[in-house]
XYZ file of C-alpha atoms in Angstrom:
608
model
C 17.668 -42.940 0.508
C 15.466 -40.528 -1.464
C 18.434 -38.324 -2.424
C 20.289 -41.338 -3.832
C 17.244 -42.474 -5.776
C 16.537 -39.068 -7.272
C 20.118 -37.827 -7.706
C 22.395 -40.890 -7.913
C 25.521 -38.748 -8.287
C 24.746 -36.483 -5.338
C 26.695 -36.546 -2.092
C 25.445 -33.380 -0.452
C 23.956 -35.243 2.517
C 27.358 -36.779 3.294
C 29.416 -33.690 2.460
C 30.378 -31.489 5.376
C 30.726 -28.622 2.918
C 27.011 -28.587 2.085
C 25.276 -25.489 3.371
C 21.920 -23.704 3.110
C 20.017 -26.791 4.224
C 16.440 -26.671 5.533
C 15.636 -29.087 8.368
C 12.043 -29.586 9.513
C 11.494 -30.344 13.184
C 9.061 -30.004 16.070
C 9.997 -28.483 19.436
C 9.578 -30.464 22.621
C 6.856 -29.251 25.000
C 8.143 -26.441 27.207
C 11.043 -25.511 24.906
C 10.855 -22.045 23.352
C 12.204 -21.141 19.934
C 14.856 -18.921 21.499
C 16.079 -21.718 23.766
C 16.199 -24.209 20.900
C 18.078 -21.784 18.662
C 20.628 -21.103 21.435
C 21.211 -24.849 21.894
C 21.687 -25.399 18.165
C 23.969 -22.386 17.896
C 26.155 -23.745 20.700
C 26.296 -27.071 18.862
C 27.455 -25.401 15.629
C 30.162 -23.490 17.523
C 31.484 -26.765 18.947
C 31.362 -28.391 15.487
C 33.302 -25.434 14.105
C 36.080 -26.138 16.604
C 36.171 -29.815 15.648
C 35.966 -29.116 11.903
C 37.591 -25.738 11.093
C 36.393 -25.812 7.477
C 32.820 -25.166 8.647
C 33.669 -22.648 11.373
C 31.462 -19.581 11.441
C 28.314 -21.237 10.122
C 25.131 -20.979 12.105
C 21.547 -22.111 12.527
C 18.402 -20.033 12.374
C 14.942 -21.197 13.442
C 11.970 -20.109 11.372
C 8.271 -20.744 11.813
C 6.440 -22.658 9.059
C 5.726 -20.426 6.097
C 8.611 -18.073 6.837
C 11.112 -19.530 4.378
C 12.413 -17.292 1.592
C 11.552 -14.063 3.451
C 12.112 -11.858 0.397
C 9.364 -13.667 -1.531
C 7.093 -13.855 1.500
C 7.390 -10.152 2.292
C 6.700 -9.156 -1.312
C 3.661 -11.441 -1.544
C 2.271 -10.246 1.786
C 2.849 -6.600 0.846
C 1.099 -7.003 -2.500
C -1.797 -8.932 -0.923
C -2.185 -6.212 1.712
C -2.150 -3.441 -0.876
C -4.619 -5.327 -3.076
C -6.996 -5.872 -0.141
C -6.748 -2.199 0.848
C -7.389 -1.024 -2.697
C -10.347 -3.395 -2.977
C -11.792 -1.982 0.247
C -11.336 1.574 -1.061
C -13.122 0.701 -4.311
C -15.982 -0.791 -2.291
C -16.111 2.355 -0.148
C -16.122 4.518 -3.269
C -18.989 2.506 -4.764
C -20.934 2.795 -1.507
C -20.408 6.569 -1.344
C -21.552 6.783 -4.959
C -24.666 4.773 -4.124
C -25.404 6.930 -1.070
C -25.159 10.088 -3.157
C -27.448 8.735 -5.864
C -29.955 7.587 -3.235
C -29.846 11.046 -1.690
C -30.512 12.629 -5.084
C -33.340 10.172 -5.728
C -34.899 10.888 -2.350
C -34.936 14.602 -3.195
C -36.923 13.814 -6.329
C -39.355 11.749 -4.209
C -39.817 14.316 -1.447
C -43.340 15.192 -2.602
C -44.309 11.501 -2.656
C -42.847 11.010 0.835
C -44.608 14.131 2.137
C -47.948 12.829 0.822
C -47.367 9.459 2.547
C -46.598 11.198 5.847
C -49.585 13.507 5.450
C -51.999 10.594 5.048
C -50.709 8.837 8.181
C -47.662 6.740 7.266
C -45.176 6.510 10.137
C -41.595 7.654 9.714
C -40.310 4.214 10.742
C -42.309 2.528 8.001
C -40.922 4.928 5.403
C -37.346 4.334 6.622
C -37.876 0.567 6.411
C -39.224 0.878 2.881
C -36.301 3.024 1.747
C -33.790 0.690 3.417
C -35.425 -2.327 1.786
C -35.123 -0.724 -1.643
C -31.454 0.076 -1.005
C -30.636 -3.395 0.331
C -32.237 -4.954 -2.741
C -29.925 -2.832 -4.908
C -26.821 -3.757 -2.877
C -27.769 -7.453 -2.846
C -28.279 -7.427 -6.610
C -24.877 -5.772 -6.922
C -23.344 -8.458 -4.711
C -24.887 -11.212 -6.845
C -23.542 -9.575 -10.004
C -20.150 -9.343 -8.296
C -20.164 -13.072 -7.517
C -20.882 -13.893 -11.164
C -18.139 -11.526 -12.306
C -15.718 -13.019 -9.746
C -16.462 -16.530 -11.011
C -15.664 -15.397 -14.560
C -12.444 -13.673 -13.454
C -11.395 -16.714 -11.405
C -11.867 -18.975 -14.412
C -9.763 -16.610 -16.497
C -7.106 -16.409 -13.750
C -6.699 -20.187 -13.689
C -5.829 -20.093 -17.373
C -2.938 -17.677 -16.825
C 0.394 -19.351 -17.503
C 2.767 -18.134 -14.823
C 6.365 -17.723 -16.043
C 7.787 -19.810 -13.209
C 9.693 -23.067 -13.230
C 7.611 -24.334 -10.307
C 3.928 -25.008 -11.019
C 1.680 -22.940 -8.752
C -1.952 -23.772 -8.056
C -4.366 -21.000 -7.170
C -7.488 -22.279 -5.439
C -10.016 -19.651 -6.517
C -13.161 -21.707 -6.175
C -16.419 -20.059 -5.141
C -17.559 -21.809 -1.957
C -20.123 -21.219 0.777
C -17.715 -19.085 2.811
C -17.231 -16.628 -0.013
C -20.959 -16.544 -0.749
C -21.758 -15.959 2.936
C -19.176 -13.182 3.168
C -20.553 -11.534 0.021
C -24.134 -11.719 1.297
C -23.224 -10.241 4.683
C -21.105 -7.523 3.076
C -23.916 -6.616 0.666
C -26.460 -6.387 3.484
C -24.199 -4.393 5.806
C -23.071 -1.899 3.171
C -26.610 -1.576 1.840
C -27.927 -0.666 5.295
C -25.027 1.539 6.416
C -24.782 3.708 3.324
C -28.513 4.092 2.756
C -29.428 4.809 6.364
C -28.558 8.520 6.311
C -30.347 9.179 2.981
C -33.365 7.272 4.336
C -33.420 9.277 7.581
C -32.994 12.553 5.678
C -35.800 11.664 3.279
C -38.242 10.607 5.991
C -38.399 13.991 7.711
C -39.300 16.575 5.075
C -41.020 19.844 5.944
C -44.511 18.942 4.776
C -45.815 22.281 3.498
C -42.816 23.194 1.293
C -42.523 19.580 0.135
C -46.198 19.378 -0.862
C -45.789 22.688 -2.726
C -42.569 21.320 -4.296
C -40.576 24.219 -2.849
C -37.098 24.234 -1.349
C -36.620 24.119 2.432
C -33.906 23.854 5.079
C -34.097 20.068 4.785
C -33.194 20.395 1.123
C -30.289 22.658 2.085
C -29.027 20.067 4.573
C -29.308 17.378 1.916
C -27.289 19.483 -0.515
C -24.532 19.907 2.092
C -24.420 16.149 2.644
C -24.471 15.591 -1.107
C -21.534 17.971 -1.578
C -19.577 16.200 1.175
C -20.159 12.863 -0.539
C -18.938 14.255 -3.881
C -15.754 15.488 -2.190
C -15.289 12.042 -0.620
C -15.766 10.377 -4.019
C -13.147 12.537 -5.687
C -10.716 12.053 -2.784
C -11.023 8.261 -2.820
C -10.717 8.159 -6.600
C -7.545 10.208 -6.505
C -5.996 7.950 -3.842
C -6.717 4.880 -5.968
C -5.454 6.523 -9.150
C -2.225 7.622 -7.462
C -1.651 4.053 -6.239
C -2.245 2.681 -9.726
C -0.099 5.394 -11.290
C 2.847 4.684 -8.992
C 2.714 0.960 -9.777
C 2.529 1.623 -13.528
C 5.440 4.071 -13.300
C 7.310 1.452 -11.289
C 6.771 -1.110 -14.059
C 8.093 1.370 -16.624
C 11.157 1.986 -14.458
C 11.685 -1.755 -13.984
C 11.586 -2.301 -17.754
C 14.297 0.343 -18.170
C 16.341 -0.903 -15.218
C 19.800 -2.301 -15.928
C 19.956 -5.801 -14.389
C 23.747 -5.927 -14.547
C 23.841 -8.058 -17.706
C 22.745 -7.708 -21.329
C 19.736 -9.969 -22.065
C 19.608 -9.179 -25.802
C 20.665 -12.015 -28.123
C 21.441 -14.327 -25.213
C 19.922 -17.714 -24.355
C 20.107 -20.273 -21.564
C 19.203 -23.883 -20.855
C 19.704 -26.037 -17.765
C 20.465 -29.670 -16.946
C 21.626 -31.669 -13.913
C 24.314 -34.381 -14.236
C 23.295 -35.682 -10.799
C 20.064 -36.973 -12.279
C 22.080 -39.364 -14.460
C 24.337 -40.521 -11.644
C 27.451 -38.688 -12.825
C 30.330 -38.661 -10.363
C 32.611 -35.631 -9.997
C 35.201 -36.750 -12.560
C 32.683 -37.693 -15.232
C 30.709 -34.526 -14.619
C 33.766 -32.292 -15.117
C 34.591 -33.968 -18.404
C 30.975 -33.705 -19.562
C 30.752 -29.997 -18.681
C 33.915 -29.255 -20.649
C 32.536 -31.128 -23.663
C 29.288 -29.150 -23.465
C 31.236 -25.886 -23.578
C 33.330 -27.026 -26.530
C 30.259 -28.180 -28.502
C 28.380 -24.952 -27.755
C 31.265 -22.679 -28.756
C 31.730 -24.648 -31.967
C 28.228 -23.765 -33.208
C 28.395 -21.133 -35.997
C 25.534 -19.076 -34.516
C 27.175 -18.828 -31.067
C 29.555 -15.939 -30.345
C 30.495 -17.119 -26.860
C 29.240 -19.615 -24.270
C 29.769 -20.235 -20.564
C 28.477 -22.275 -17.641
C 27.032 -21.150 -14.332
C 25.266 -22.731 -11.410
C 22.618 -19.992 -11.173
C 21.463 -17.192 -13.414
C 20.938 -13.795 -11.801
C 17.287 -13.018 -11.032
C 16.555 -16.662 -10.258
C 14.976 -17.959 -7.051
C 18.323 -18.277 -5.294
C 18.773 -16.780 -1.858
C 22.099 -18.398 -0.995
C 24.696 -16.343 0.836
C 28.124 -17.208 2.165
C 30.189 -15.939 5.075
C 33.207 -13.808 4.172
C 36.468 -13.625 6.164
C 38.673 -10.707 5.087
C 42.431 -11.067 5.342
C 43.872 -8.747 7.961
C 40.471 -7.691 9.313
C 39.114 -8.988 12.583
C 35.319 -9.519 12.461
C 33.381 -7.364 14.908
C 31.283 -10.369 15.965
C 31.427 -14.063 15.145
C 27.634 -14.078 14.839
C 27.529 -11.100 12.454
C 30.096 -11.919 9.789
C 30.047 -10.252 6.348
C 27.872 -12.027 3.792
C 28.024 -12.227 -0.004
C 25.995 -13.950 -2.720
C 28.101 -16.724 -4.312
C 28.092 -17.568 -8.017
C 30.047 -20.352 -9.717
C 30.901 -19.391 -13.305
C 33.190 -20.690 -16.030
C 35.724 -18.635 -18.004
C 34.091 -16.232 -20.516
C 30.931 -15.962 -18.375
C 31.223 -12.179 -18.073
C 31.796 -11.794 -21.818
C 28.825 -14.048 -22.574
C 26.519 -12.167 -20.204
C 27.696 -8.758 -21.425
C 29.118 -7.800 -18.012
C 32.081 -5.368 -18.109
C 35.097 -6.733 -16.226
C 37.919 -4.722 -14.678
C 40.902 -6.938 -14.073
C 41.066 -10.367 -15.660
C 38.801 -13.366 -16.190
C 39.304 -16.921 -14.970
C 41.552 -19.061 -17.143
C 40.902 -22.627 -18.248
C 43.691 -23.949 -15.991
C 42.332 -22.060 -12.967
C 38.942 -23.591 -13.602
C 40.407 -27.093 -13.912
C 42.873 -26.941 -11.014
C 40.519 -25.332 -8.501
C 42.737 -22.287 -8.124
C 41.704 -19.954 -5.321
C 40.853 -16.867 -7.366
C 37.617 -14.893 -7.450
C 35.873 -11.931 -9.064
C 33.750 -9.608 -6.900
C 31.221 -6.883 -7.606
C 31.564 -3.186 -6.808
C 29.443 -3.382 -3.651
C 31.760 -6.101 -2.304
C 34.789 -3.893 -2.988
C 33.180 -0.736 -1.629
C 31.766 -2.321 1.524
C 34.632 -4.593 2.574
C 37.629 -2.636 1.228
C 36.514 1.019 1.291
C 38.883 3.432 -0.423
C 41.288 0.636 -1.430
C 42.234 -1.114 -4.646
C 40.429 -4.420 -4.238
C 42.288 -6.371 -6.936
C 44.952 -8.388 -5.167
C 43.102 -8.412 -1.826
C 42.311 -11.778 -0.290
C 39.425 -13.384 1.593
C 37.922 -16.776 2.281
C 34.732 -18.290 3.693
C 36.158 -21.121 5.766
C 37.846 -19.261 8.621
C 41.019 -17.180 8.985
C 43.230 -20.242 9.475
C 42.445 -21.624 5.977
C 43.933 -20.605 2.603
C 42.703 -17.309 1.203
C 41.283 -16.513 -2.225
C 42.751 -13.708 -4.318
C 40.506 -11.156 -6.032
C 41.470 -10.898 -9.710
C 38.642 -8.747 -11.080
C 35.724 -6.437 -10.331
C 32.365 -6.246 -12.146
C 29.515 -3.715 -11.821
C 26.664 -4.402 -9.420
C 23.693 -6.327 -10.731
C 20.277 -7.527 -9.682
C 20.686 -11.007 -8.230
C 17.393 -11.921 -6.535
C 14.865 -9.271 -7.565
C 14.739 -6.025 -9.522
C 13.771 -4.027 -6.451
C 16.612 -5.150 -4.201
C 19.290 -2.881 -2.767
C 22.879 -3.449 -3.967
C 24.350 -6.619 -2.439
C 27.911 -7.988 -2.302
C 28.515 -10.830 -4.754
C 31.487 -13.096 -5.391
C 32.170 -15.267 -8.462
C 34.217 -18.486 -8.184
C 35.479 -20.940 -10.852
C 32.595 -23.153 -11.936
C 34.175 -26.610 -12.099
C 34.629 -26.597 -8.334
C 30.866 -27.257 -8.255
C 30.372 -28.965 -11.619
C 28.293 -31.924 -10.403
C 25.158 -29.897 -9.788
C 22.355 -28.164 -11.650
C 24.057 -26.328 -14.503
C 22.933 -23.515 -16.770
C 24.541 -23.123 -20.177
C 24.388 -19.510 -21.389
C 25.294 -18.422 -24.905
C 25.419 -15.158 -26.827
C 24.046 -15.556 -30.328
C 24.769 -14.006 -33.703
C 21.245 -14.446 -35.092
C 17.823 -15.761 -34.038
C 18.022 -16.790 -30.352
C 15.250 -19.378 -30.779
C 17.114 -21.207 -33.526
C 20.252 -21.141 -31.386
C 18.371 -22.722 -28.478
C 17.368 -25.644 -30.673
C 20.983 -26.103 -31.794
C 22.275 -25.969 -28.202
C 19.716 -28.526 -27.049
C 20.750 -30.847 -29.885
C 24.436 -30.417 -29.017
C 23.863 -31.412 -25.382
C 21.689 -34.384 -26.358
C 24.392 -35.670 -28.701
C 26.627 -36.034 -25.644
C 23.925 -37.696 -23.515
C 20.528 -38.354 -25.165
C 18.952 -39.346 -21.840
C 19.884 -36.142 -19.997
C 16.860 -34.010 -19.095
C 17.082 -30.415 -20.343
C 14.854 -27.782 -18.750
C 14.428 -24.002 -18.366
C 15.097 -23.456 -22.068
C 14.625 -19.730 -22.689
C 16.097 -16.502 -23.942
C 17.474 -14.113 -21.339
C 14.826 -11.618 -22.435
C 12.199 -14.179 -21.379
C 14.149 -14.709 -18.169
C 13.898 -10.975 -17.510
C 10.166 -11.203 -18.209
C 9.820 -13.653 -15.329
C 11.311 -11.063 -12.978
C 8.968 -8.409 -14.364
C 5.883 -10.622 -14.016
C 5.019 -9.522 -10.417
C 5.313 -5.870 -11.434
C 3.106 -6.480 -14.489
C 0.497 -8.267 -12.377
C 0.494 -5.455 -9.816
C 0.208 -2.825 -12.559
C -2.649 -4.722 -14.229
C -4.601 -5.246 -11.001
C -4.170 -1.737 -9.618
C -4.614 -0.220 -13.069
C -7.994 -1.947 -13.376
C -8.987 -0.656 -9.941
C -7.820 2.834 -10.912
C -9.911 2.872 -14.097
C -12.917 1.624 -12.116
C -12.390 4.397 -9.560
C -12.214 6.997 -12.334
C -15.449 5.704 -13.884
C -17.222 5.700 -10.505
C -16.078 9.255 -9.800
C -17.225 10.441 -13.235
C -20.612 8.739 -12.877
C -21.049 10.128 -9.378
C -20.201 13.703 -10.342
C -22.343 13.515 -13.468
C -25.299 12.136 -11.525
C -25.080 14.776 -8.816
C -24.656 17.678 -11.239
C -27.538 16.398 -13.376
C -29.680 16.370 -10.252
C -28.497 19.881 -9.366
C -29.489 21.119 -12.818
C -32.895 19.428 -12.547
C -33.460 20.973 -9.105
C -32.502 24.465 -10.277
C -34.587 24.464 -13.461
C -36.810 27.342 -12.302
C -33.815 29.365 -11.114
C -32.036 28.835 -14.430
C -35.156 29.834 -16.366
C -35.549 32.977 -14.272
C -31.896 33.941 -14.776
C -32.219 33.493 -18.532
C -35.493 35.413 -18.600
C -33.710 38.287 -16.842
C -30.956 38.347 -19.460
C -28.361 35.769 -18.402
C -26.275 34.456 -21.303
C -25.760 30.771 -22.104
C -22.127 31.060 -21.023
C -23.234 32.530 -17.679
C -25.452 29.520 -16.978
C -22.698 27.097 -17.978
C -20.166 28.857 -15.742
C -22.637 28.723 -12.853
C -22.966 24.940 -13.047
C -19.305 24.326 -13.862
C -18.171 26.506 -10.954
C -20.261 24.547 -8.476
C -19.093 21.152 -9.742
C -15.424 22.031 -10.173
C -15.270 23.638 -6.725
C -16.304 20.312 -5.183
C -13.902 18.415 -7.445
C -11.045 20.774 -6.557
C -11.616 20.402 -2.817
C -11.804 16.637 -3.222
C -8.574 16.621 -5.241
C -6.701 18.588 -2.569
C -7.942 16.283 0.197
C -7.140 13.240 -1.939
C -3.595 14.459 -2.650
C -2.907 14.821 1.068
C -4.258 11.333 1.821
C -2.470 9.808 -1.171
C 0.851 11.359 -0.155
C 0.646 9.646 3.231
C -0.832 6.375 1.970
C 1.680 5.971 -0.858
C 4.414 5.297 1.707
C 2.884 1.827 2.200
C 3.636 1.041 -1.459
C 7.399 1.465 -1.080
C 8.084 -2.276 -0.959
C 6.352 -2.709 -4.357
C 8.049 0.167 -6.174
C 11.108 -0.110 -8.433
C 13.068 2.998 -9.330
C 10.304 5.470 -8.479
C 9.634 7.431 -5.303
C 6.413 6.978 -3.342
C 6.009 10.765 -3.588
C 6.764 10.917 -7.318
C 5.628 14.421 -8.410
C 5.027 13.343 -12.021
C 2.504 10.695 -10.957
C 0.683 13.017 -8.556
C 0.503 15.803 -11.153
C -0.723 13.570 -13.985
C -3.338 11.852 -11.805
C -4.713 15.135 -10.428
C -4.864 16.620 -13.941
C -6.627 13.585 -15.434
C -9.147 13.434 -12.593
C -9.972 17.148 -12.844
C -10.371 16.853 -16.634
C -12.792 13.953 -16.184
C -14.648 15.946 -13.516
C -14.826 18.915 -15.904
C -16.350 16.701 -18.599
C -18.819 15.211 -16.095
C -19.876 18.748 -15.091
C -19.899 20.179 -18.604
C -22.554 17.808 -19.963
C -25.201 18.857 -17.362
C -24.051 22.495 -17.697
C -24.558 22.358 -21.464
C -28.001 20.861 -20.949
C -28.841 23.612 -18.446
C -27.880 26.339 -20.920
C -30.399 24.946 -23.417
C -33.362 25.247 -21.057
C -36.285 27.205 -22.538
C -37.027 30.001 -19.991
C -40.807 29.795 -20.514
C -40.836 26.011 -20.031
C -38.564 26.311 -16.996
C -40.745 28.921 -15.300
C -43.832 26.708 -15.719
C -42.017 23.562 -14.478
C -43.228 21.968 -11.278
């Protein structure tokens, strides 16, 4: 009833030729999915015997939420990567905080020694230091919640380039606030515990005299380890961001199998107006004639689906003279219904010949296939003139009259897939896309095409009006979002690493003021002092970079499903990221080193 009300001209529920249907059901108690699928498969086999035109079709059971697996897998992969990167950024921030707390505790060692000397217990000092750290982490968590609320509000305003409206529920509720509070408390305690324990057991005599001790040496070893960890984590995050950005660049250069420049498209559905098959065919032919008559249109054609649309249809292929290895594992190809001149309009090179007007009208059994179809199903043979069908070996076969290059049909990152093109008017009473190649401004041509269609039927709804360049932008949107998100995380990681290295090296310079003054008093040059500080900082950065490269090389393999046209071990990305990180580390070390070289020896020797 609903199909008739929404699409008065539709008969797909009554047509035995309808395929790719989704049926929602609930299993009886005690029946497993495997048992139910076997029963349904047996039923389809029996139906194939009774109705040969549907032989070979099957049924597959899927759990809720598992439809359109290509989309699902991509979304899950991106969500997993985003969560992992977020966790790494949090870990990097915590390591940074631990290092700064360790440096601060070194500056307070005399104060802590005095407290212990006058009777304060070590436990009380640890509690005080932990309280200070937890207050910092909680304040950071509160600032994060405010920032998240701002980002969520901005995210809701993003106009997604999709034909289906998507709602993102990004509200801040009690669950998110509770999680943030717990996370702030846990990270504040965990990453400040070691600095607190280290600070609460100084050697009293050296500390009261403000002299170095073994405890200070142990703290410096821990501090160095934390710097190495910071650099390693930053490099892993930067490599991830770099690979995604390189992937976006590759996707923008990728050939989709058609030429999107100076081409436009708009869609409509005769079913919505109750057109029957005969009326729909006549209407479609009139649309083509009106479109081609426009002075700004070079060529126009009709198709059921544009490439790179949300269309995961596939059809079973029976090859003439070839016995299938298994009736349950028949060859598959992506079907497209296109009118004559479609390949010319889309800028797709064609070897062989195109459909003719009479073939389109008379439902002739001719088809055009892509190179993967020819290579996979007829290896080493001339495919033009070969025959196949999708209704079973006992039914009439279709002759291949042309071959086109491979294209991207579902997503830019997909592997080459077999595709077959059939005459459009066999399926004319369905959602239709009019594509046109323009001589001038595509936007002006779109307005003229819309007016031409409305002259034929003013009440017909027209939708998905866009240039093919905009259509390509829709396919690139996930890659752009991934590059933006991971790029932001990468920049944040770089800033955290720079701040961490700068803070540690500044503390090192402050702690070695007397030593630097003594060296300069004994004749050390300014360049000698600078090299001393730079060598210490860059040694830590270099070790961290090597460790980070090893981790990044292994971790980048998890990004494969998100990458287009770039390897997960891309040497250019790894080299650029390592170079940029070491340059930033050099700058972060050079500023304290420059300050150290300007120390007045007399002032330094008198410093406490």
